[in-house]
Short mmCIF file of C-alpha atoms in Angstrom, two decimals:
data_model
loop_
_atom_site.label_atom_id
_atom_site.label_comp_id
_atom_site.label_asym_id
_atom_site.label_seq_id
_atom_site.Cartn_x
_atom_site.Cartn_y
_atom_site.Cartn_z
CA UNK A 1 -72.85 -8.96 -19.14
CA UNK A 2 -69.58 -7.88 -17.77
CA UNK A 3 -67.79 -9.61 -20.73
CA UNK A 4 -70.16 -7.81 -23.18
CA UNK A 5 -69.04 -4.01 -21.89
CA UNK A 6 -65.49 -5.04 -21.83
CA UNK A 7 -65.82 -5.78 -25.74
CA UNK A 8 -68.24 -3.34 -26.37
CA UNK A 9 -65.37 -0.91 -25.35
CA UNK A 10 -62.30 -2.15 -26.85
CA UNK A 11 -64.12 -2.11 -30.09
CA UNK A 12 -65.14 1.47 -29.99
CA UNK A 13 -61.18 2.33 -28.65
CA UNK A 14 -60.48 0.62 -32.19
CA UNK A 15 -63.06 2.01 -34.48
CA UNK A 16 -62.25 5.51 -33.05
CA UNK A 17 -58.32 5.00 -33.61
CA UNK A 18 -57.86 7.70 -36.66
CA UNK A 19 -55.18 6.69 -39.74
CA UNK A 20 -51.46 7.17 -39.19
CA UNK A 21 -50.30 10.05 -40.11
CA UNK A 22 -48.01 10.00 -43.31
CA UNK A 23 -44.26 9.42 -42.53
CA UNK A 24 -43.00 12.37 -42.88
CA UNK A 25 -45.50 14.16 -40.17
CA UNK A 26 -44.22 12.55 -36.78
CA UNK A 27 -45.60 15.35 -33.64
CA UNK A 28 -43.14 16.59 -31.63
CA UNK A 29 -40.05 15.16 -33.93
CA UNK A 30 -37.61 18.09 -35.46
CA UNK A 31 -38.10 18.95 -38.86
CA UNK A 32 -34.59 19.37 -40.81
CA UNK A 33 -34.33 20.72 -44.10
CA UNK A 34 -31.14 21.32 -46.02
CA UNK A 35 -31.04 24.45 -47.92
CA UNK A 36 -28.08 25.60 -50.66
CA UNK A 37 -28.51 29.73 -49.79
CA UNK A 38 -26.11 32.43 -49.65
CA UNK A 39 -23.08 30.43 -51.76
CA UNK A 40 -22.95 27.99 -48.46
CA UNK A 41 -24.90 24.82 -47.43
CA UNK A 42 -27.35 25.04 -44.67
CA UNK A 43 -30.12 22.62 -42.55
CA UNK A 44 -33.07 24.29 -41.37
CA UNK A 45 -33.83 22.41 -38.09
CA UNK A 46 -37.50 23.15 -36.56
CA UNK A 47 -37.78 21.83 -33.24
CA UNK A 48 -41.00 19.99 -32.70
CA UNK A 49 -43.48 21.84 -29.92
CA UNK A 50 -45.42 20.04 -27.28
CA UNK A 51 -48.30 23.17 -27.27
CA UNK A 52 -49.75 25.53 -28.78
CA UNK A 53 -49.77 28.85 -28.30
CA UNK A 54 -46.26 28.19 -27.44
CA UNK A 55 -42.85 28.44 -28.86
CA UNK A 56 -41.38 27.08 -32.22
CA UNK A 57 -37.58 27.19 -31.74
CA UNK A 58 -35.32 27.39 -35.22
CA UNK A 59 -31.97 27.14 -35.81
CA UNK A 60 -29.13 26.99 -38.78
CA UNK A 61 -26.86 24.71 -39.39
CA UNK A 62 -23.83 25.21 -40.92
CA UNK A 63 -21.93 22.77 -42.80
CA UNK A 64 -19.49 24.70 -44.19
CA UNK A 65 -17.47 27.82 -43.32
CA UNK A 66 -19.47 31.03 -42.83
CA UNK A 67 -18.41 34.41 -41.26
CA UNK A 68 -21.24 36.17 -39.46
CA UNK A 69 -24.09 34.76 -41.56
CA UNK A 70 -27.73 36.22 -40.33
CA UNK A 71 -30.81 34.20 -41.41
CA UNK A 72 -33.85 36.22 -41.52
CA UNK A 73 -36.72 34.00 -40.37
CA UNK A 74 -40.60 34.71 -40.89
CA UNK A 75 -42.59 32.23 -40.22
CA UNK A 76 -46.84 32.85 -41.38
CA UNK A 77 -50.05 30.68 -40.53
CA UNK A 78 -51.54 29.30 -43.78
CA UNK A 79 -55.24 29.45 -42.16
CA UNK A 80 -55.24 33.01 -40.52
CA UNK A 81 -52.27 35.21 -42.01
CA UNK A 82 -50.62 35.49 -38.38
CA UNK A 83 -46.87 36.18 -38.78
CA UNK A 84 -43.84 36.10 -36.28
CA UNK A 85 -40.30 36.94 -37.34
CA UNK A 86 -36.91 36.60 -36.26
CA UNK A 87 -33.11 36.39 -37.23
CA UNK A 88 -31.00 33.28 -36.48
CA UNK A 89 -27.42 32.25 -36.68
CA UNK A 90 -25.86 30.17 -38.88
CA UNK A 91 -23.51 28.24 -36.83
CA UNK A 92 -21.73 24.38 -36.69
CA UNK A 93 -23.66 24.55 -33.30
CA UNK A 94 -26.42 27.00 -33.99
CA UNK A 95 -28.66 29.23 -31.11
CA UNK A 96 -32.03 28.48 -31.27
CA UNK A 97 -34.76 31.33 -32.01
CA UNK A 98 -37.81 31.09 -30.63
CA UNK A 99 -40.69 31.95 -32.55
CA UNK A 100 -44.33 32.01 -30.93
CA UNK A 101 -46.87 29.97 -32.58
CA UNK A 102 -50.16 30.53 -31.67
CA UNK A 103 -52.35 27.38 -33.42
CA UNK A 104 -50.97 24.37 -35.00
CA UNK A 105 -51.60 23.41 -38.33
CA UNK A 106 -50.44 24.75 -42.23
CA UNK A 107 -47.43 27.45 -42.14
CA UNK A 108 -44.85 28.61 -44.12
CA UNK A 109 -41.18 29.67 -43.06
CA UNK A 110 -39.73 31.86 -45.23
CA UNK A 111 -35.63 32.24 -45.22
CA UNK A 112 -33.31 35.06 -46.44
CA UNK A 113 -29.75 35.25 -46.46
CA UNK A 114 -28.03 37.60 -48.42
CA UNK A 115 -29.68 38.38 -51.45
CA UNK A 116 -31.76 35.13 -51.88
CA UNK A 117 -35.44 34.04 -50.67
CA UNK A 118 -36.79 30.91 -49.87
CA UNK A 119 -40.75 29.36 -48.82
CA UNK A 120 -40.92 26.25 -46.99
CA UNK A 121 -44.13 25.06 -46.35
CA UNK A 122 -44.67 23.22 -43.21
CA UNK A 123 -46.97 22.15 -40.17
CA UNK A 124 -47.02 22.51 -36.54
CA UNK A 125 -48.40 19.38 -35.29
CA UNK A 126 -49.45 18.90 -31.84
CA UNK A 127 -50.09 15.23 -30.00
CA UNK A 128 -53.24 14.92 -29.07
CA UNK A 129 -53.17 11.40 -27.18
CA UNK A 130 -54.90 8.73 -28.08
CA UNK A 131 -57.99 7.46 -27.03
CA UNK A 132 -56.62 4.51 -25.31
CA UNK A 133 -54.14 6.36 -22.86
CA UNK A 134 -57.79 7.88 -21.72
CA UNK A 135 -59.15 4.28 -21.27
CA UNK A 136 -56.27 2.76 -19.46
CA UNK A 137 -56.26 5.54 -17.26
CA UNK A 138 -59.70 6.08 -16.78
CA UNK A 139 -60.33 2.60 -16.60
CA UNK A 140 -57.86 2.47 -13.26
CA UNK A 141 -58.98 5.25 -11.59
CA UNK A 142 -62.83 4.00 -11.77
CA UNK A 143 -61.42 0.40 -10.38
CA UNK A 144 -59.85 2.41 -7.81
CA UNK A 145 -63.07 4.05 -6.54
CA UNK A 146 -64.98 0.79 -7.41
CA UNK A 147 -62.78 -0.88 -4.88
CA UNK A 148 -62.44 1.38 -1.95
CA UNK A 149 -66.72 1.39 -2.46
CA UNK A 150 -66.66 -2.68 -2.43
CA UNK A 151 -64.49 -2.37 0.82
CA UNK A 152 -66.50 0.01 2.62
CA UNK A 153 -69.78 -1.70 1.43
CA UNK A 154 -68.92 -5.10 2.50
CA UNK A 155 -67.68 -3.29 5.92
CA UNK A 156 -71.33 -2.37 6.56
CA UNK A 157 -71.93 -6.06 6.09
CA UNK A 158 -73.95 -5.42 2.39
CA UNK A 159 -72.62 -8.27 0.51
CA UNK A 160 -74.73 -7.89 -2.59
CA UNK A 161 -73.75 -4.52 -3.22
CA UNK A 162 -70.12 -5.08 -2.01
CA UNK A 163 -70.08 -7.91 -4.56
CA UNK A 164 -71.34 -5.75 -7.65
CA UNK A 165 -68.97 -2.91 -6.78
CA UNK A 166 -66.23 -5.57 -6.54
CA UNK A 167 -67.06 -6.87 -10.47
CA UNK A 168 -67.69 -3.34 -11.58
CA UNK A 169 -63.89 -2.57 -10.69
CA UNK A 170 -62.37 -6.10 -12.00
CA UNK A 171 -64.08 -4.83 -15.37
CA UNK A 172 -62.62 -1.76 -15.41
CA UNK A 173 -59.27 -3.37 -14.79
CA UNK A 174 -59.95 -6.03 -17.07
CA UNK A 175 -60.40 -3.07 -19.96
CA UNK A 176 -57.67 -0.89 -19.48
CA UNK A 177 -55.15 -4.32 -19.38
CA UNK A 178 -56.78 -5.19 -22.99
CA UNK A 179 -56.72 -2.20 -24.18
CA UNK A 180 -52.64 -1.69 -22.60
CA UNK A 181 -52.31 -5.11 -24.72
CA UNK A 182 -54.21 -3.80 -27.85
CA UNK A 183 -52.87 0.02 -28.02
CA UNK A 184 -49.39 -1.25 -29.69
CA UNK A 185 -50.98 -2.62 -32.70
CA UNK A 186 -53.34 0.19 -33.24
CA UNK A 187 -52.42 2.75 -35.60
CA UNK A 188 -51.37 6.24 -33.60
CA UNK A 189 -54.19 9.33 -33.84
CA UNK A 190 -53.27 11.91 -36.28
CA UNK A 191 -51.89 15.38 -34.49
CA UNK A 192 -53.52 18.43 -33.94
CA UNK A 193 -52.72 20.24 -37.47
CA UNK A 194 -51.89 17.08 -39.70
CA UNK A 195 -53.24 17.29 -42.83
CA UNK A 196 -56.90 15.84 -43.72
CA UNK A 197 -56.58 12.31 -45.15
CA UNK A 198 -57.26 12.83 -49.54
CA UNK A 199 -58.77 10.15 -51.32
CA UNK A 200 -55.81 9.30 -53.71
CA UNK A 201 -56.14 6.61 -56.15
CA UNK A 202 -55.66 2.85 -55.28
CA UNK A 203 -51.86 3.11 -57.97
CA UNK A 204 -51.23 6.79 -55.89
CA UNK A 205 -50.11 10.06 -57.29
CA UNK A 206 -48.61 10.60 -60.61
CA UNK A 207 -44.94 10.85 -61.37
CA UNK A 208 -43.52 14.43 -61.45
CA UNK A 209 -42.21 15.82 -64.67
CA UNK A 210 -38.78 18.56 -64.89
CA UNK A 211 -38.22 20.84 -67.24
CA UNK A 212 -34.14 21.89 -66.31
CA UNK A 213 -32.91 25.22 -67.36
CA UNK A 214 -31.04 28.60 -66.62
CA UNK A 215 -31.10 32.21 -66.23
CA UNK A 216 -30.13 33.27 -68.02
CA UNK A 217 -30.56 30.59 -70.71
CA UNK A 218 -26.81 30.52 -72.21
CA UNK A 219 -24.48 30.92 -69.11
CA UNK A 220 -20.81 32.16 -69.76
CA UNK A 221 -18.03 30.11 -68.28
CA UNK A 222 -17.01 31.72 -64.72
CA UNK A 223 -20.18 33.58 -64.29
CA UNK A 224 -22.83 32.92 -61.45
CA UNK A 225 -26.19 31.72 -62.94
CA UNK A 226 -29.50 30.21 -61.54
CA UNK A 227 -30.34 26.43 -62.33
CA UNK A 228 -33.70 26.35 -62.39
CA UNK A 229 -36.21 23.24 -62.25
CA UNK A 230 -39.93 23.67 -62.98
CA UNK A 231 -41.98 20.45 -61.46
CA UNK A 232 -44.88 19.36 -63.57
CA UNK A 233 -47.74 16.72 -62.62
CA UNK A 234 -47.45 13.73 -65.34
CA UNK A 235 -51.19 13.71 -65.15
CA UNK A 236 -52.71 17.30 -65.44
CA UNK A 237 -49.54 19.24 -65.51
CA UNK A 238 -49.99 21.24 -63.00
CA UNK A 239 -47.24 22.68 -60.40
CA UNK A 240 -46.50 20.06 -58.08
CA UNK A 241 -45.98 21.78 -54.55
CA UNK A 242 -46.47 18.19 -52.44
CA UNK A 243 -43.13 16.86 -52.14
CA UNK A 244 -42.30 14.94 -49.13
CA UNK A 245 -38.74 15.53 -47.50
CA UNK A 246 -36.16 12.65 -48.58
CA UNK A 247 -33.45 12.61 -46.63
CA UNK A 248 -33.87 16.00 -45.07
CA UNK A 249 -34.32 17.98 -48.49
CA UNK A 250 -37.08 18.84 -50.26
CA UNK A 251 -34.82 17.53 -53.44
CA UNK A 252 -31.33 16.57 -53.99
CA UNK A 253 -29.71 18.09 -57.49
CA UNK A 254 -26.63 16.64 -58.45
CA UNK A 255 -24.75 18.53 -61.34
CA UNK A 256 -21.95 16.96 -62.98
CA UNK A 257 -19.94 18.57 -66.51
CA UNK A 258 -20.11 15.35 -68.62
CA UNK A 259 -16.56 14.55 -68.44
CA UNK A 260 -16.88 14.44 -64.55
CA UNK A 261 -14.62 16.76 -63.19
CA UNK A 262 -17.08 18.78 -62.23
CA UNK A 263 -19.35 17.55 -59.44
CA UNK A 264 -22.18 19.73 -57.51
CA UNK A 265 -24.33 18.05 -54.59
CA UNK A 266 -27.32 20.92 -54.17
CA UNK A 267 -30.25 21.17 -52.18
CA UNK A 268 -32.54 24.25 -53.95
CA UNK A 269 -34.40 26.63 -52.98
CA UNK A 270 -38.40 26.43 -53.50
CA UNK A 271 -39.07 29.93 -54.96
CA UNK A 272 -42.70 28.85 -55.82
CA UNK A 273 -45.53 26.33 -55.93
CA UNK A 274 -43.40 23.86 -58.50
CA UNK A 275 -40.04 25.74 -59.11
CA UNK A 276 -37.05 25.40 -57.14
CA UNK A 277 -33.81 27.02 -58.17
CA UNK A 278 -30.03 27.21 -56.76
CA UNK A 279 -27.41 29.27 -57.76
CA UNK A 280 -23.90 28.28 -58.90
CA UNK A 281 -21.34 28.68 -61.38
CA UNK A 282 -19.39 26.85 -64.02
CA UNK A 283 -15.49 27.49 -64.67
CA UNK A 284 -15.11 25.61 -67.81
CA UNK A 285 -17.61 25.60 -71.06
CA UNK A 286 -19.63 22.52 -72.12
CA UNK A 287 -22.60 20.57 -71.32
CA UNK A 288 -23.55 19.57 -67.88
CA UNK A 289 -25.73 16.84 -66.44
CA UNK A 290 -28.57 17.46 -63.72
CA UNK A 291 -30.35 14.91 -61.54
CA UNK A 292 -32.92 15.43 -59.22
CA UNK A 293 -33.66 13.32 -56.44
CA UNK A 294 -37.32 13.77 -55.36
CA UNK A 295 -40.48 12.44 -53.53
CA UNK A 296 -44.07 13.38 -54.03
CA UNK A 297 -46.84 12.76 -51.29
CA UNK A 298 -48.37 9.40 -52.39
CA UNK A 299 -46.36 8.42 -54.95
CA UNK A 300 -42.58 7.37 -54.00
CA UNK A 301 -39.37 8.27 -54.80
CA UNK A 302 -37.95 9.77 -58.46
CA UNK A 303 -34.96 10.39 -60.54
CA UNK A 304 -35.56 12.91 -63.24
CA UNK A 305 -32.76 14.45 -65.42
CA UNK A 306 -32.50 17.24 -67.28
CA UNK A 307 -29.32 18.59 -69.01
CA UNK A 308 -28.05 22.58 -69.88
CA UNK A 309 -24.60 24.37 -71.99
CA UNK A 310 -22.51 26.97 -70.39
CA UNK A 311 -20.18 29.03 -73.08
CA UNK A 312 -16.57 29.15 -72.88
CA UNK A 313 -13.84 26.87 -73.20
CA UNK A 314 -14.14 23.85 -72.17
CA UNK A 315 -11.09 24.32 -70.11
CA UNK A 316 -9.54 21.22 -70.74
CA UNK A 317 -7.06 20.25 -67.39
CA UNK A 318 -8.14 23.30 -65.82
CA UNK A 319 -9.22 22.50 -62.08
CA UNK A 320 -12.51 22.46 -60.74
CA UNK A 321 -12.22 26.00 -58.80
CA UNK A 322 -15.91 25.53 -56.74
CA UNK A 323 -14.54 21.61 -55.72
CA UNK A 324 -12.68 21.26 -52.46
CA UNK A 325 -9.68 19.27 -52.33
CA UNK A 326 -9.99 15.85 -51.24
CA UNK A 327 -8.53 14.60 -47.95
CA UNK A 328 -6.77 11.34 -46.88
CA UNK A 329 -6.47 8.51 -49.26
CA UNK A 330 -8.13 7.30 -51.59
CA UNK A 331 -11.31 5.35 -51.58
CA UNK A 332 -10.78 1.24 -51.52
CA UNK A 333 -13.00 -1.01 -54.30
CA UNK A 334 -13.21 -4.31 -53.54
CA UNK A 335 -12.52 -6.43 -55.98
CA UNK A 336 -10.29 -4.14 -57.15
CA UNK A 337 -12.44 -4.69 -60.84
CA UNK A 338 -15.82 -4.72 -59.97
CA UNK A 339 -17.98 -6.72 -62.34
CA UNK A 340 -21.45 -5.68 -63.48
CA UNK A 341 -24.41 -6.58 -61.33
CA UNK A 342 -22.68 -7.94 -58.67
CA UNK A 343 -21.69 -5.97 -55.07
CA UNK A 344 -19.23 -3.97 -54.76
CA UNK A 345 -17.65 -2.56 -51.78
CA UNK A 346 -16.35 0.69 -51.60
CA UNK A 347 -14.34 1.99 -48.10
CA UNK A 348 -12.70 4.94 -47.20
CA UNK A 349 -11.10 6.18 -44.09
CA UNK A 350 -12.45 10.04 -43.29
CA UNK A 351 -9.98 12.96 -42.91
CA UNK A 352 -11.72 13.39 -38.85
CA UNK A 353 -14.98 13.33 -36.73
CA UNK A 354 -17.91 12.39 -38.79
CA UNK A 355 -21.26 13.88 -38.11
CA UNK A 356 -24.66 13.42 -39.84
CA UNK A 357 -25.22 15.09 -43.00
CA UNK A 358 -28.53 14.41 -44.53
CA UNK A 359 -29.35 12.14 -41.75
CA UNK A 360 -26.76 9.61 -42.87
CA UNK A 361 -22.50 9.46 -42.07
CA UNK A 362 -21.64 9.41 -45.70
CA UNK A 363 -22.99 9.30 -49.06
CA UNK A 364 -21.88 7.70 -52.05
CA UNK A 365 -22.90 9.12 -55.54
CA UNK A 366 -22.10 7.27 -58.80
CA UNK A 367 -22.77 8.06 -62.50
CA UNK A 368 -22.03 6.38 -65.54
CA UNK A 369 -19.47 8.17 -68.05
CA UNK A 370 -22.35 9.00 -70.71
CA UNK A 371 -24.42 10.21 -67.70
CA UNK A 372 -27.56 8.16 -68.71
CA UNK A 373 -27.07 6.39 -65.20
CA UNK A 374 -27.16 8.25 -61.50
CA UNK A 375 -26.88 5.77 -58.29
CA UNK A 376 -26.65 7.13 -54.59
CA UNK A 377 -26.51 5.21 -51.59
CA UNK A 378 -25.64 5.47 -48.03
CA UNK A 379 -23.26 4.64 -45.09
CA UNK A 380 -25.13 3.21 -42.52
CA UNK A 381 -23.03 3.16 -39.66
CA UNK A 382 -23.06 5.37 -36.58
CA UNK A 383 -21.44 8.82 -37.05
CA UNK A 384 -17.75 8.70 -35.35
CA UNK A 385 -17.00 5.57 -36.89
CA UNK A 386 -12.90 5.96 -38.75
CA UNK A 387 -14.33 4.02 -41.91
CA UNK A 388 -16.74 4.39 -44.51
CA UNK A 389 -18.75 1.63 -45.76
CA UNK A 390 -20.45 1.59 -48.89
CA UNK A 391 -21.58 -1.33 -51.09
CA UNK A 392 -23.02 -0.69 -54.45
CA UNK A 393 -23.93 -3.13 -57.63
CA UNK A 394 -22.94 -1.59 -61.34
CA UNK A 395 -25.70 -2.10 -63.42
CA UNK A 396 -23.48 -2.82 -66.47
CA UNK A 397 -19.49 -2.55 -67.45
CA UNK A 398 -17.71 0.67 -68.61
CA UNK A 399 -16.43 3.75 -66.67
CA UNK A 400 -17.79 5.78 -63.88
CA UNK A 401 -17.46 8.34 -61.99
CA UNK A 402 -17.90 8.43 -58.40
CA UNK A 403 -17.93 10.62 -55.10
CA UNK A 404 -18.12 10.19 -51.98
CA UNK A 405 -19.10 12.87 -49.33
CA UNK A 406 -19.33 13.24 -45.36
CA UNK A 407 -19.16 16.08 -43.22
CA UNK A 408 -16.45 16.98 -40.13
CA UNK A 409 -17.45 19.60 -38.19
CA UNK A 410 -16.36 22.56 -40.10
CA UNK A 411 -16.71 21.53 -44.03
CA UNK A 412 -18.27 18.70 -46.21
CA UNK A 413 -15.39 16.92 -48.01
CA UNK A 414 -15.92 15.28 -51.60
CA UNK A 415 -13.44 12.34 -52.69
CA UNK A 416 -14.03 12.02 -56.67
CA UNK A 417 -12.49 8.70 -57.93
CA UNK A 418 -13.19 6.68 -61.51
CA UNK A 419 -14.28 2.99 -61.08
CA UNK A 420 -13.52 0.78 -64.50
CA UNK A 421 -16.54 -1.81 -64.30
CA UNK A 422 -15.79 -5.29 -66.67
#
């Protein structure tokens, strides 16, 4: 009988164990989200909250020089309309705000720095335990009172009754060790505020389609214009507003002229369900490559490309005037003459302190010279580390360009170099 409650309970501890929540939606982990606002590049860190009503601290990180750069903060509950505001600093080592939060679930933050506005959709997710901590716990306590009853019982010379008290606690005990045993394998609860689980299809979500373009639509040469990138659903073409962050952005555009000397790394802004723009501007004439890095919910990771003319002159040997300078030597490829589809290693010794940028101590970005092929991978290794590591396989011979980008503590630095692949 005593073996049949014991079961009887770790099954319902398992059948009440709700789905993991996706893995992008951890409770009480910080939410960072790089942002390209204001001419500068940002990260958006939301500190994760252990209660509700209770605070929701946000800060700004800079990653490159800024004066006194305010970012105005308003931050709205999907469900009832209830808004908070604020202003933070952007900063290397940014003040957090603290914003009171009054339920948990669907909100939006909405940024503004100088002239330009951006919506992030978000959730405030609370833990709710699980139903085996309550178990294990429970389960203890009861053994505890079972046993100090068995003692006194058997004191007053009852045996039977001292007895059954005795087995009742040695069950208890004997369920909250299983279920202590169990719980690992289980999956977690969902939060307080997670999304509801969606029936998706057994293949997932459709791929995304982009349309790329300006505004205005022609550009001129040395003028600021908006890049603009409309997100379609493959299947009904709708907006797609469900992307997932991927490596701390909502999407990664990379914008390269198509001879390669010029070289943008962007995180844009989402201006609306589906479109996301970021400003920037062009010294030289031509035609310029765009790649997107994205994830949708339920459907994995994409590379869509879109391409876009600006007038002028091409500018032919004039420098890129938006491109930092690089710093230290140049990057080491080993073997010196890589050969198509097999590794590659790429090092490079950084100009100082490394921190994380995108979650990772250095990226490496490589396209081909007609721009038909886009690669990006990371350095692994712990931030602080005096080399960068990169290995890479070239998918077939002929030219191309490459970058590679970490971040000290007051300015991300690019390193372009050419790789000739036999």
């Amino acid at each position: 009988m005593i073996l049949r409650v014991v079961v009887l309970v770790v099954f319902l501890v398992v059948a009440s164990a709700a789905p993991a929540a996706a893995h992008n939606v951890t409770a009480g982990a910080d939410l960072r989200i790089a942002q390209t606002i204001a001419g500068t590049e940002l990260t958006v860190v939301i500190k994760g909250t252990s209660r509700v009503p209770g605070p929701l601290r946000i800060g700004v990180v800079a990653f490159q020089p800024v004066g006194d750069l305010p970012v105005s903060l308003q931050v709205r509950s999907v469900e009832d309309g209830r808004t908070v505001t604020g202003v933070a600093r952007a900063a290397p080592e940014p003040q957090y705000t603290p914003l009171r939060v009054a339920r948990t679930g669907p909100h939006e933050l909405t940024l503004r720095a100088g002239n330009e506005v951006a919506v992030l959709p978000f959730r405030v997710l609370v833990d709710r335990g699980s139903a085996g901590d309550f178990v294990i716990y429970g389960g203890l306590f009861v053994a505890g009172l079972l046993m100090v009853g068995g003692l006194l019982t058997g004191a007053l010379s009852r045996r039977g009754p001292a007895m059954a008290l005795a087995a009742g606690a040695t069950a208890a005990v004997t369920v909250a060790v299983m279920v202590v045993v169990a719980e690992p394998i289980l999956p977690p609860p969902s939060p307080d505020g997670a999304a509801p689980t969606a029936e998706t299809p057994s293949a997932g979500r459709p791929f995304a389609q982009a349309r790329v373009a300006t505004v205005p639509h022609r550009p001129s040469a040395g003028q600021e214009f908006t890049l603009r990138v409309d997100l379609v659903d493959g299947s009904t073409g709708r907006p797609v507003d469900d992307l997932v962050l991927h490596h701390e952005a909502l999407v990664h555009v990379v914008v390269t002229s198509q001879d390669g000397r010029f070289f943008r790394h962007l995180h844009p802004l989402r201006t609306a369900p589906g479109r996301l723009e970021v400003r920037l501007r062009a010294e030289r004439g031509g035609r310029y490559l765009a790649h997107a890095e994205l994830e949708r919910e339920d459907s994995g990771g994409q590379l869509l490309a879109g391409d876009f003319r600006v007038e002028g002159a091409d500018g032919e040997g004039s420098p890129d005037a938006g491109a930092a300078p690089p710093a230290g030597p140049a990057p080491r490829v080993q073997p010196a003459a890589p050969v198509a589809g097999r590794p590659a290693t790429i090092e490079l010794d950084p100009a100082g302190d490394v921190r994380p940028w995108l979650g990772m101590a250095g990226h490496l970005l490589v396209r081909s010279q007609n721009g038909a092929f886009l690669g990006h991978v990371h350095e692994m290794g712990a931030p602080g580390n005096r080399r960068l590591r990169f290995t890479f396989t070239f998918p077939e011979s002929g030219r191309y360009f490459a970058w590679v980008q970490y971040a000290l503590r007051d300015r991300i630095v690019t390193v372009p170099f050419t790789i000739e692949v036999s």
